Short mmCIF file of C-alpha atoms and ligand atoms in Angstrom, two decimals:
data_model
loop_
_atom_site.label_atom_id
_atom_site.label_comp_id
_atom_site.label_asym_id
_atom_site.label_seq_id
_atom_site.Cartn_x
_atom_site.Cartn_y
_atom_site.Cartn_z
CA MET A 1 103.95 67.95 80.28
CA ARG A 2 106.10 66.83 83.21
CA VAL A 3 105.45 68.60 86.46
CA PHE A 4 108.25 68.55 88.99
CA GLY A 5 108.33 69.43 92.65
CA ARG A 6 106.04 70.18 95.50
CA ASN A 7 102.42 70.55 94.52
CA ASP A 8 100.42 71.51 97.57
CA THR A 9 97.39 72.22 95.47
CA MET A 10 96.95 68.45 95.33
CA ARG A 11 96.79 68.18 99.14
CA LYS A 12 93.41 68.25 100.82
CA PRO A 13 93.03 70.26 104.00
CA ALA A 14 91.73 68.78 107.24
CA ASN A 15 87.99 69.08 107.87
CA CYS A 16 87.02 72.55 109.01
CA VAL A 17 84.39 75.28 109.27
CA LEU A 18 84.98 78.61 107.51
CA VAL A 19 83.28 81.58 109.11
CA ILE A 20 83.00 84.70 106.96
CA PHE A 21 82.42 88.04 108.69
CA GLY A 22 80.99 90.47 106.14
CA ALA A 23 79.18 87.79 104.17
CA SER A 24 76.82 90.20 102.44
CA GLY A 25 79.74 92.25 101.12
CA ASP A 26 81.06 92.55 97.63
CA LEU A 27 84.23 90.52 98.30
CA THR A 28 82.25 87.51 99.50
CA HIS A 29 80.10 87.66 96.36
CA ARG A 30 82.78 88.34 93.80
CA LYS A 31 85.74 86.46 95.20
CA LEU A 32 85.35 84.34 98.33
CA MET A 33 82.32 82.19 97.53
CA PRO A 34 83.34 81.65 93.89
CA ALA A 35 86.84 80.69 95.09
CA LEU A 36 85.44 78.20 97.61
CA TYR A 37 83.15 76.75 94.98
CA ASN A 38 86.07 76.37 92.56
CA LEU A 39 88.07 74.56 95.23
CA TYR A 40 85.07 72.29 95.77
CA ARG A 41 84.76 71.68 92.01
CA ARG A 42 88.45 70.78 91.89
CA GLU A 43 87.94 68.43 94.86
CA LEU A 44 90.29 70.47 97.02
CA MET A 45 87.88 71.32 99.81
CA PRO A 46 88.13 69.14 102.91
CA ASP A 47 86.06 65.95 102.89
CA GLN A 48 83.84 67.52 105.54
CA PHE A 49 83.44 71.28 105.63
CA ALA A 50 80.91 74.00 106.31
CA VAL A 51 80.89 77.68 105.37
CA VAL A 52 79.06 79.97 107.76
CA GLY A 53 78.30 83.46 106.48
CA THR A 54 77.64 86.11 109.11
CA GLY A 55 76.31 89.64 108.88
CA ARG A 56 73.98 92.08 110.58
CA THR A 57 71.10 91.36 108.25
CA LYS A 58 68.70 88.68 109.44
CA LEU A 59 68.68 86.00 106.75
CA SER A 60 67.73 82.35 106.77
CA ASP A 61 70.16 79.71 105.54
CA ASP A 62 68.05 79.38 102.40
CA ASP A 63 68.02 83.12 101.70
CA PHE A 64 71.77 83.20 102.04
CA ARG A 65 72.19 80.14 99.84
CA ALA A 66 70.06 81.79 97.15
CA ASN A 67 72.32 84.90 97.28
CA MET A 68 75.44 82.78 97.15
CA ALA A 69 74.09 80.72 94.24
CA ARG A 70 73.74 83.98 92.31
CA ALA A 71 77.26 85.02 93.29
CA VAL A 72 78.81 81.70 92.28
CA ASN A 73 76.92 81.59 88.99
CA ALA A 74 77.93 85.14 88.14
CA HIS A 75 81.61 84.82 89.03
CA SER A 76 82.69 81.29 88.18
CA ASP A 77 82.22 78.62 85.61
CA ALA A 78 79.37 77.04 87.55
CA ASP A 79 77.62 73.72 87.10
CA CYS A 80 74.12 74.01 88.61
CA ALA A 81 73.95 70.56 90.19
CA LEU A 82 77.40 70.96 91.71
CA VAL A 83 76.58 74.44 93.02
CA ASP A 84 73.50 72.98 94.76
CA ARG A 85 75.61 70.28 96.38
CA PHE A 86 78.22 72.84 97.47
CA LEU A 87 75.52 75.06 98.96
CA GLU A 88 74.29 72.22 101.18
CA SER A 89 77.37 72.97 103.29
CA VAL A 90 76.66 76.72 103.45
CA PHE A 91 74.87 78.34 106.41
CA TYR A 92 74.06 81.76 107.74
CA GLN A 93 74.19 83.17 111.24
CA PRO A 94 73.17 86.79 111.98
CA VAL A 95 75.89 88.51 114.01
CA ASP A 96 76.11 92.11 115.06
CA THR A 97 79.86 92.38 115.51
CA LYS A 98 79.40 94.79 118.42
CA ALA A 99 77.03 92.50 120.34
CA PRO A 100 78.89 90.00 122.56
CA ASP A 101 75.72 87.89 122.92
CA ASP A 102 75.68 87.28 119.20
CA PHE A 103 79.09 85.66 119.52
CA HIS A 104 77.76 83.27 122.16
CA SER A 105 74.99 82.32 119.73
CA LEU A 106 77.60 81.97 117.00
CA LYS A 107 79.62 79.66 119.21
CA GLU A 108 76.58 77.46 119.88
CA ARG A 109 75.84 77.31 116.18
CA LEU A 110 79.43 76.45 115.32
CA THR A 111 79.55 73.73 117.96
CA SER A 112 76.38 72.21 116.58
CA ILE A 113 77.64 72.42 112.96
CA ASP A 114 80.94 70.95 114.07
CA GLU A 115 79.18 67.96 115.65
CA THR A 116 76.87 67.38 112.70
CA TRP A 117 79.52 67.86 110.03
CA ASN A 118 82.36 66.28 111.89
CA THR A 119 84.70 69.19 111.28
CA GLU A 120 86.99 68.28 114.18
CA GLY A 121 86.87 71.67 115.93
CA ASN A 122 88.90 73.40 113.20
CA TYR A 123 87.81 76.97 112.47
CA LEU A 124 88.93 79.54 109.93
CA TYR A 125 87.58 83.05 110.53
CA TYR A 126 87.67 85.43 107.58
CA LEU A 127 87.45 89.16 108.36
CA SER A 128 85.93 90.74 105.29
CA THR A 129 84.17 93.58 107.08
CA PRO A 130 85.15 97.26 107.15
CA PRO A 131 88.48 97.43 109.06
CA SER A 132 86.90 99.48 111.84
CA LEU A 133 85.20 96.25 112.99
CA PHE A 134 88.29 94.00 113.02
CA THR A 135 89.28 94.62 116.64
CA ASN A 136 85.73 94.18 117.91
CA ILE A 137 85.28 90.89 116.15
CA VAL A 138 88.59 89.53 117.35
CA GLU A 139 87.92 90.56 120.95
CA ASN A 140 84.48 88.97 120.86
CA LEU A 141 85.87 85.77 119.38
CA GLY A 142 88.43 85.77 122.18
CA SER A 143 85.82 86.32 124.91
CA CYS A 144 84.02 83.18 123.74
CA GLY A 145 87.22 81.16 123.53
CA LEU A 146 86.77 80.73 119.79
CA GLN A 147 90.43 81.53 119.16
CA VAL A 148 91.74 78.65 121.25
CA GLU A 149 93.70 76.01 119.43
CA ASP A 150 95.35 72.90 120.75
CA ASP A 151 95.55 69.23 119.98
CA ALA A 152 92.34 68.54 121.83
CA THR A 153 90.16 71.29 120.31
CA GLY A 154 91.56 71.58 116.78
CA TRP A 155 93.03 74.62 115.02
CA SER A 156 91.78 78.15 114.79
CA ARG A 157 92.99 80.64 112.16
CA LEU A 158 92.19 84.20 111.27
CA ILE A 159 92.38 85.75 107.79
CA VAL A 160 92.47 89.54 107.80
CA GLU A 161 91.54 91.42 104.64
CA LYS A 162 93.19 94.63 103.58
CA PRO A 163 93.50 97.49 104.24
CA PHE A 164 95.73 96.58 107.17
CA GLY A 165 95.73 99.97 108.86
CA THR A 166 95.58 103.38 107.26
CA ASP A 167 99.04 104.43 108.44
CA LEU A 168 101.94 103.11 110.49
CA ALA A 169 100.37 103.84 113.86
CA SER A 170 97.04 102.19 113.05
CA ALA A 171 98.79 99.14 111.54
CA ARG A 172 100.82 98.76 114.74
CA THR A 173 97.70 99.10 116.86
CA LEU A 174 95.85 96.55 114.75
CA ASN A 175 98.74 94.10 115.02
CA ARG A 176 98.72 94.50 118.79
CA ASP A 177 94.93 94.10 118.97
CA LEU A 178 95.01 90.91 116.92
CA GLN A 179 98.01 89.49 118.74
CA ARG A 180 96.35 90.05 122.12
CA VAL A 181 93.86 87.35 121.14
CA PHE A 182 95.47 85.24 118.41
CA LYS A 183 99.08 84.09 118.22
CA GLU A 184 101.03 85.40 115.21
CA SER A 185 101.09 81.84 113.81
CA GLN A 186 97.26 81.92 113.70
CA ILE A 187 97.04 85.24 111.82
CA TYR A 188 96.96 85.30 108.01
CA ARG A 189 97.11 88.85 106.55
CA ILE A 190 95.96 88.63 103.00
CA ASP A 191 97.60 90.42 100.10
CA HIS A 192 95.92 88.95 97.06
CA TYR A 193 98.91 89.83 94.84
CA LEU A 194 100.88 87.11 96.62
CA GLY A 195 98.18 84.63 95.57
CA LYS A 196 98.64 85.40 91.90
CA GLU A 197 100.31 82.56 90.03
CA THR A 198 102.64 84.90 88.19
CA VAL A 199 103.85 86.57 91.39
CA GLN A 200 104.66 83.16 92.85
CA ASN A 201 106.33 82.30 89.58
CA LEU A 202 108.84 85.06 90.29
CA LEU A 203 110.30 82.72 92.89
CA VAL A 204 110.44 79.71 90.59
CA PHE A 205 111.81 81.86 87.78
CA ARG A 206 114.59 83.16 90.01
CA PHE A 207 115.42 80.16 92.15
CA GLY A 208 114.49 77.31 89.81
CA ASN A 209 116.70 78.41 86.90
CA GLY A 210 120.44 78.68 86.65
CA ILE A 211 120.40 81.34 83.93
CA PHE A 212 119.10 84.48 85.54
CA GLU A 213 119.97 84.38 89.21
CA PRO A 214 123.74 84.92 88.61
CA LEU A 215 122.78 88.16 86.83
CA TRP A 216 120.26 89.20 89.46
CA ASN A 217 122.25 91.94 91.17
CA ARG A 218 123.80 95.40 90.88
CA ASN A 219 126.60 94.16 88.60
CA TYR A 220 124.25 93.34 85.75
CA ILE A 221 120.99 95.09 86.47
CA ASP A 222 120.66 98.78 85.77
CA ARG A 223 117.20 99.44 87.16
CA ILE A 224 113.89 97.73 87.88
CA GLU A 225 110.38 98.92 87.15
CA VAL A 226 107.15 97.61 88.63
CA THR A 227 103.86 98.84 87.17
CA ALA A 228 100.30 98.10 88.19
CA ALA A 229 98.08 100.00 85.78
CA GLU A 230 94.31 99.87 85.74
CA SER A 231 92.08 101.22 83.00
CA ILE A 232 89.04 101.49 85.26
CA GLY A 233 88.36 104.52 87.39
CA VAL A 234 87.37 104.46 91.01
CA GLY A 235 83.81 103.35 90.14
CA SER A 236 81.49 102.93 93.10
CA ARG A 237 84.35 102.77 95.64
CA GLY A 238 84.79 106.53 95.96
CA GLY A 239 83.85 106.53 99.65
CA TYR A 240 86.73 104.24 100.57
CA TYR A 241 89.17 105.38 97.92
CA ASP A 242 88.97 109.09 98.62
CA GLN A 243 90.29 108.38 102.13
CA ALA A 244 92.92 105.96 100.85
CA GLY A 245 94.51 106.94 97.53
CA ALA A 246 96.89 104.96 95.35
CA LEU A 247 99.81 104.97 97.79
CA ARG A 248 97.84 103.23 100.53
CA ASP A 249 95.63 101.19 98.21
CA MET A 250 98.29 99.68 95.94
CA VAL A 251 101.85 100.77 96.76
CA GLN A 252 102.07 100.07 100.51
CA ASN A 253 100.93 96.49 100.01
CA HIS A 254 100.77 94.95 96.53
CA LEU A 255 103.65 96.76 94.83
CA LEU A 256 106.03 96.51 97.77
CA GLN A 257 105.24 92.80 98.10
CA VAL A 258 106.16 92.33 94.44
CA VAL A 259 109.39 94.28 95.07
CA GLY A 260 110.03 91.94 98.01
CA MET A 261 109.74 88.88 95.75
CA ILE A 262 112.01 90.40 93.11
CA ALA A 263 114.66 91.61 95.51
CA MET A 264 114.81 88.93 98.24
CA GLU A 265 117.75 86.64 98.84
CA PRO A 266 117.22 82.92 98.25
CA PRO A 267 115.47 81.52 101.33
CA SER A 268 117.01 78.51 103.04
CA SER A 269 113.77 76.59 102.42
CA PHE A 270 110.25 77.21 101.27
CA GLU A 271 108.88 77.24 104.79
CA ALA A 272 106.69 80.25 105.55
CA ASP A 273 109.09 81.93 107.93
CA ALA A 274 112.18 81.25 105.85
CA VAL A 275 110.58 83.05 102.88
CA ARG A 276 109.05 85.81 104.95
CA ASN A 277 112.31 86.49 106.82
CA GLU A 278 113.91 87.24 103.47
CA THR A 279 111.18 89.59 102.22
CA LEU A 280 111.25 91.39 105.56
CA LYS A 281 114.99 92.02 105.10
CA VAL A 282 114.19 93.69 101.78
CA PHE A 283 111.56 95.96 103.34
CA ASP A 284 113.93 96.81 106.18
CA SER A 285 116.62 97.77 103.64
CA ILE A 286 114.48 100.22 101.65
CA ARG A 287 116.11 103.61 102.11
CA PRO A 288 113.74 105.86 104.04
CA LEU A 289 112.82 109.13 102.36
CA ASP A 290 113.37 112.36 104.28
CA ALA A 291 110.57 114.90 104.13
CA ASP A 292 112.60 117.10 101.78
CA GLU A 293 113.28 114.20 99.39
CA VAL A 294 109.65 113.27 98.86
CA ALA A 295 108.90 115.70 96.03
CA ALA A 296 111.87 114.45 94.02
CA HIS A 297 111.19 110.74 94.62
CA VAL A 298 107.42 110.48 94.51
CA VAL A 299 104.98 111.83 91.92
CA ARG A 300 101.27 111.85 92.59
CA GLY A 301 98.47 112.49 90.17
CA GLN A 302 94.71 112.44 89.80
CA TYR A 303 92.75 111.66 86.63
CA THR A 304 90.81 114.44 84.98
CA ALA A 305 87.87 114.20 82.57
CA ALA A 306 88.73 113.05 79.06
CA LYS A 307 87.17 111.65 75.94
CA VAL A 308 88.44 108.10 75.44
CA ALA A 309 87.39 106.02 72.41
CA GLY A 310 84.49 108.36 71.77
CA GLU A 311 83.27 108.17 75.36
CA GLN A 312 83.36 111.14 77.69
CA LEU A 313 84.73 109.87 81.03
CA PRO A 314 84.37 111.83 84.26
CA GLY A 315 87.31 113.20 86.18
CA TYR A 316 88.01 111.70 89.60
CA ARG A 317 86.46 114.67 91.39
CA ASP A 318 83.17 114.03 89.58
CA GLU A 319 82.98 110.41 90.70
CA GLU A 320 80.35 109.22 93.16
CA LYS A 321 81.21 109.87 96.85
CA VAL A 322 84.38 111.81 95.98
CA SER A 323 84.89 115.33 97.28
CA ALA A 324 84.77 118.00 94.56
CA GLU A 325 88.02 119.47 95.97
CA SER A 326 89.68 116.11 96.54
CA LYS A 327 93.46 116.00 96.34
CA THR A 328 93.55 112.22 96.73
CA GLU A 329 96.01 110.62 94.34
CA THR A 330 94.74 108.08 91.83
CA TYR A 331 98.29 107.68 90.57
CA ALA A 332 101.55 107.31 92.47
CA ALA A 333 105.06 106.73 91.16
CA VAL A 334 107.97 106.18 93.52
CA LYS A 335 111.70 105.88 93.02
CA LEU A 336 113.28 103.85 95.81
CA HIS A 337 116.59 102.27 96.69
CA ILE A 338 117.28 99.05 98.53
CA ASP A 339 120.42 99.60 100.54
CA ASN A 340 121.97 96.17 100.67
CA TRP A 341 124.85 94.30 99.09
CA ARG A 342 122.87 92.96 96.16
CA TRP A 343 121.01 96.12 95.17
CA GLY A 344 123.31 99.01 96.15
CA GLY A 345 122.96 101.69 93.46
CA VAL A 346 120.09 100.05 91.54
CA PRO A 347 116.97 102.25 91.50
CA PHE A 348 113.53 100.66 91.68
CA TYR A 349 110.75 102.62 89.97
CA ILE A 350 107.27 101.59 90.98
CA ARG A 351 103.96 103.09 89.86
CA SER A 352 100.28 102.41 90.01
CA GLY A 353 97.33 104.33 88.70
CA LYS A 354 93.69 104.23 87.81
CA ARG A 355 92.21 105.26 84.47
CA LEU A 356 95.45 104.58 82.60
CA PRO A 357 95.34 103.38 78.97
CA THR A 358 95.26 99.67 79.78
CA ARG A 359 95.19 97.11 82.57
CA VAL A 360 98.64 95.67 83.02
CA THR A 361 100.80 94.59 85.93
CA GLU A 362 104.41 93.86 85.10
CA ALA A 363 107.94 93.99 86.39
CA VAL A 364 110.68 95.05 84.00
CA ILE A 365 114.28 94.19 84.72
CA HIS A 366 116.57 96.46 82.70
CA PHE A 367 120.03 94.97 82.28
CA LYS A 368 123.11 97.12 81.94
CA GLN A 369 124.33 98.05 78.49
CA ALA A 370 127.24 96.16 76.96
CA PRO A 371 130.46 97.76 78.25
CA HIS A 372 131.82 98.76 74.86
CA HIS A 373 129.82 100.43 72.09
CA LEU A 374 130.81 98.49 69.00
CA PHE A 375 127.74 99.38 66.99
CA GLY A 376 127.68 103.17 67.15
CA GLN A 377 129.36 106.19 68.65
CA PRO A 378 130.43 105.81 72.30
CA SER A 379 128.12 108.65 73.26
CA GLU A 380 125.06 107.12 71.58
CA ARG A 381 122.70 104.55 72.84
CA CYS A 382 122.42 102.75 69.54
CA VAL A 383 121.22 99.47 71.01
CA GLU A 384 118.34 99.11 73.42
CA ASP A 385 119.02 97.76 76.86
CA ASN A 386 118.21 94.09 77.38
CA GLN A 387 114.95 93.77 79.23
CA LEU A 388 113.22 90.97 80.99
CA VAL A 389 109.52 91.68 81.31
CA LEU A 390 107.64 89.59 83.83
CA ARG A 391 104.00 90.04 82.87
CA ILE A 392 101.95 89.47 85.99
CA GLN A 393 98.56 90.14 84.40
CA PRO A 394 96.73 89.94 82.05
CA ASP A 395 98.35 87.91 79.27
CA GLU A 396 100.58 86.35 81.92
CA GLY A 397 104.02 85.47 80.65
CA ILE A 398 107.66 86.37 80.33
CA LEU A 399 109.34 88.40 77.62
CA VAL A 400 113.06 88.78 76.94
CA LYS A 401 114.15 91.67 74.73
CA PHE A 402 117.54 91.56 73.11
CA ASN A 403 119.27 93.10 70.12
CA MET A 404 120.02 91.44 66.82
CA LYS A 405 121.53 92.47 63.58
CA LEU A 406 119.20 93.65 60.86
CA PRO A 407 119.94 91.60 57.76
CA GLY A 408 121.88 93.53 55.13
CA SER A 409 125.11 95.45 54.97
CA GLY A 410 126.56 97.26 57.98
CA PHE A 411 125.67 96.55 61.59
CA GLN A 412 122.27 98.00 62.16
CA THR A 413 120.63 96.58 65.23
CA GLN A 414 117.06 95.98 66.22
CA ALA A 415 115.48 94.87 69.51
CA VAL A 416 113.53 91.61 69.20
CA ASN A 417 111.46 89.55 71.62
CA MET A 418 111.42 86.04 72.98
CA ASP A 419 107.99 85.72 74.42
CA PHE A 420 106.34 83.07 76.59
CA HIS A 421 102.59 83.21 77.32
CA TYR A 422 101.00 81.14 80.06
CA SER A 423 98.11 80.61 77.67
CA ASP A 424 100.48 78.48 75.54
CA LEU A 425 100.43 75.82 78.26
CA SER A 426 97.55 73.61 77.27
CA ASN A 427 95.13 72.25 79.87
CA VAL A 428 96.64 74.21 82.70
CA TYR A 429 94.13 75.78 85.04
CA VAL A 430 95.38 79.06 86.50
CA PRO A 431 93.56 79.44 89.82
CA GLU A 432 92.36 82.80 91.07
CA ALA A 433 94.48 84.32 93.82
CA TYR A 434 91.76 83.79 96.44
CA GLU A 435 91.54 80.08 95.65
CA ARG A 436 95.21 79.57 96.31
CA LEU A 437 95.20 81.70 99.43
CA LEU A 438 92.11 80.12 101.01
CA LEU A 439 93.48 76.68 100.32
CA ASP A 440 96.87 77.58 101.81
CA CYS A 441 95.26 78.90 104.97
CA MET A 442 93.19 75.73 105.38
CA LEU A 443 96.45 73.79 104.93
CA GLY A 444 98.16 75.98 107.53
CA ASP A 445 100.71 77.39 105.06
CA ALA A 446 101.33 81.10 105.63
CA THR A 447 104.10 81.53 103.04
CA LEU A 448 101.94 83.70 100.79
CA TYR A 449 100.51 85.79 103.61
CA ALA A 450 102.08 88.97 104.94
CA ARG A 451 103.61 88.74 108.40
CA GLY A 452 102.91 91.49 110.95
CA ASP A 453 106.48 92.80 111.01
CA ALA A 454 106.60 93.01 107.20
CA VAL A 455 103.36 94.97 107.03
CA GLU A 456 104.77 97.43 109.54
CA ALA A 457 108.07 97.67 107.64
CA CYS A 458 106.16 98.61 104.46
CA TRP A 459 104.22 101.25 106.37
CA GLU A 460 107.49 102.59 107.75
CA PHE A 461 108.59 103.36 104.21
CA VAL A 462 105.26 104.88 103.18
CA GLN A 463 104.56 106.95 106.30
CA PRO A 464 107.08 109.79 105.66
CA ILE A 465 105.57 110.21 102.18
CA LEU A 466 102.07 110.54 103.64
CA ASP A 467 103.40 112.96 106.25
CA ALA A 468 105.18 115.11 103.68
CA TRP A 469 102.08 115.26 101.47
CA LYS A 470 100.01 116.30 104.42
CA SER A 471 102.33 118.92 105.82
CA ASN A 472 103.88 120.38 102.68
CA PRO A 473 101.39 122.13 100.40
CA THR A 474 104.09 122.82 97.79
CA ILE A 475 104.17 119.12 96.84
CA LYS A 476 101.92 119.08 93.80
CA VAL A 477 99.11 116.81 92.76
CA PHE A 478 99.23 116.62 88.97
CA GLY A 479 96.04 116.19 86.98
CA TYR A 480 96.32 113.75 84.07
CA PRO A 481 93.63 113.04 81.50
CA GLY A 482 91.97 109.63 81.88
CA GLY A 483 93.32 107.22 79.24
CA THR A 484 96.91 108.53 79.50
CA TRP A 485 99.95 107.15 81.32
CA GLY A 486 99.61 109.61 84.18
CA PRO A 487 101.43 112.83 85.01
CA ARG A 488 104.23 113.69 82.61
CA GLU A 489 106.30 114.64 85.66
CA ALA A 490 106.65 110.91 86.51
CA ALA A 491 109.24 110.65 83.72
CA ALA A 492 111.42 113.09 85.66
CA LEU A 493 111.99 110.45 88.36
CA TYR A 494 114.45 109.05 85.84
CA ASN A 495 117.28 111.51 85.94
CA ARG A 496 119.39 109.98 83.18
CA PRO A 497 118.84 111.09 79.58
CA GLY A 498 117.13 108.43 77.50
CA ASP A 499 115.63 106.53 80.43
CA ASP A 500 111.90 106.45 80.90
CA TRP A 501 109.13 104.11 81.99
CA ARG A 502 108.12 101.30 79.68
CA TYR A 503 104.79 102.14 78.08
CA PRO A 504 103.10 98.90 77.05
CA CYS A 505 100.72 100.90 74.80
CA LYS A 506 100.09 104.48 73.73
CA ASN A 507 97.96 107.11 75.42
CA LEU A 508 94.34 106.68 74.36
CA THR A 509 93.52 110.36 74.14
CA ASP A 510 94.89 113.78 73.26
CA ASP A 511 91.94 115.28 74.98
CA GLY A 512 91.68 116.40 78.62
CA GLU A 513 93.87 118.50 80.79
CA TYR A 514 97.30 118.04 82.32
CA CYS A 515 97.22 120.53 85.15
CA GLU A 516 98.16 121.18 88.76
CA LEU A 517 95.36 120.56 91.20
C1 LIG B 1 92.77 96.07 95.41
C2 LIG B 1 92.60 97.56 95.39
O1 LIG B 1 93.52 95.67 96.52
O2 LIG B 1 93.45 95.67 94.23
C3 LIG B 1 91.84 98.00 94.15
O3 LIG B 1 91.88 97.97 96.55
C4 LIG B 1 92.51 97.47 92.91
O4 LIG B 1 91.73 99.41 94.08
C5 LIG B 1 92.75 95.97 93.05
O5 LIG B 1 91.63 97.72 91.83
C6 LIG B 1 93.60 95.48 91.89
O6 LIG B 1 93.64 94.09 91.94
P1 LIG B 1 93.88 93.25 90.62
O7 LIG B 1 93.97 91.84 91.10
O8 LIG B 1 92.72 93.51 89.72
O9 LIG B 1 95.16 93.77 90.04
#
C-alpha cells in the first residue's frame, strides 16, 4: 500500500519527562500507561524519557512499577521483557497537591531525573486528577517555576483532562486559572474523540478527495446526524455521572467536536491554529437556543430497568452512588443549526446515550432527494435518501447508501451499500486515541487538542439548555427501558414526515417502562 503525505507518527519527540498527577487513578491504569508503553513498543518514545507518577499515597518506585506492570499487561498487547525495560524509566513521587512543600520535593526529584536521564529540561505535566485539584496543581507548579519554558531551560507543557468545567462560568474560571501560570500555547486540553483515527479521517475524507467536498453544503445536504451510543450503563461512575449527565459528559465536548470537524471550512494549512480557528468559527455560528426553545430542540432521558437478553438490568436510579430520585439524563438528543453560509437551513441532529442497544459512534450525512420523482408519485418518497455513514467506532469505516433498480420489469428501486471497513486494510495498526494525543503533545502539535476559546464556545451553546432544565420543571425527563434507542420523543425532533434517526440495530427489549420521571 502506498502511503502519501505527512506522517508525524514516524517522528520521534525530543527527550522529556512526563509527570502524571493522579497516577493511581483509573485513567492512568487503563489508558495512559498502556498508551505510553505502546508508543515505546513502536519506538516512538523519545530516546531518553522518564515517566513520573505522582499521588497522595506513599509508594516506592518499585511498588508503582508493579502496579503499572499490571496495568500495561491488562490493557495492551504486552511483551514481558519489553514491559520490564519500559518500566526502568518509570518512577513515583508522593505529592499532596495541596502541599506546596511537596512541589519543591517534586522539583528536586525532577531535576535529578533530568540530569541522570538527560531529558534536556523538557517537562509534560498530565492532570488526571479530579478537576477540583487542577487549579491547585497549576498554581503550585507555577510557584516552583516548573512552568517556565525558554531556549535555555527546555519546554514545559500541560495536558488537562476532561471535564473542563461543569458549566460556562467554571470553564471560564479554569481557563483564567491555567492561563495565569501557563501560556495558551503550553496548554493542551484533551478531548479523546479528536485522537480517534476515524475522527481525524473526517478531515482527510473531506479535504483529501475531490468527490464529496463540492457536495458538502446546504445545496446538497438535507440534514446531518451524529450519534454516540453506548450499551453500557453508568457502572461504577455514578458519583461523577449523577452530577454531570449526558449533555455535559458527551455532548458539550465529544459530539460538538465531531460536529466541528464535519462542518468546518477548509483550513489554510494543517497548523494547529489554522485548524482550530476554523472549528471555533463553527462553534461560534451554532444558533443559541432561547429558554423557551429548549423543550422543542432537546430531549433528555434516563434508562429504566429492563430485561435484556435474559438479563435483568437495573435502572439508572438503582445504580451505585446514584440518587434514588435522580433526574440526571443518561440520554440527550439535540437539534441544532449552524448559521453560516455553508450550513444555513441544514439541521444537525446529535444524540448520545447510555444503555442503548449497541455501542456505535457514527455521523450520517443525508443528501437531498433527487429533484424530480421519476420512480413513483410526486408525493411519495419511493427512493431512500442517499446517505454517507462515517462509522467512527467500532467497525470503523465508511458506508455509502444509494438506490438501484431491482432486476425485473418496471422500475422498482432498492437502497444498496458500498462499504469500506478499516479492518480491510491489512497490517495497519490503528493506535488508541491516547497514543496519538500523548505523542502529539510531546511533539508540540496541538492540532487535536481543544483550544480555550473553543471550549468556552461549546459551553456557551450548552449553558442555556442546562439553565432551562434547572429552572423549568415542565421540561420532562423521559424514562426509556435499557436496551432501547432512548425516549420515543427524540423522533419528534424531526418535524418532517418520514424523517427519523438512523437506527443501526433494533431495540433489544420489549420489556421495561417508557415513562415520565
Ligand atoms: C468519556 C465519558 O469521555 O467518554 C464516558 O466520560 C464515555 O462516559 C466515554 O463512556 C466514551 O468514550 P469512547 O471512546 O468509549 O466512545
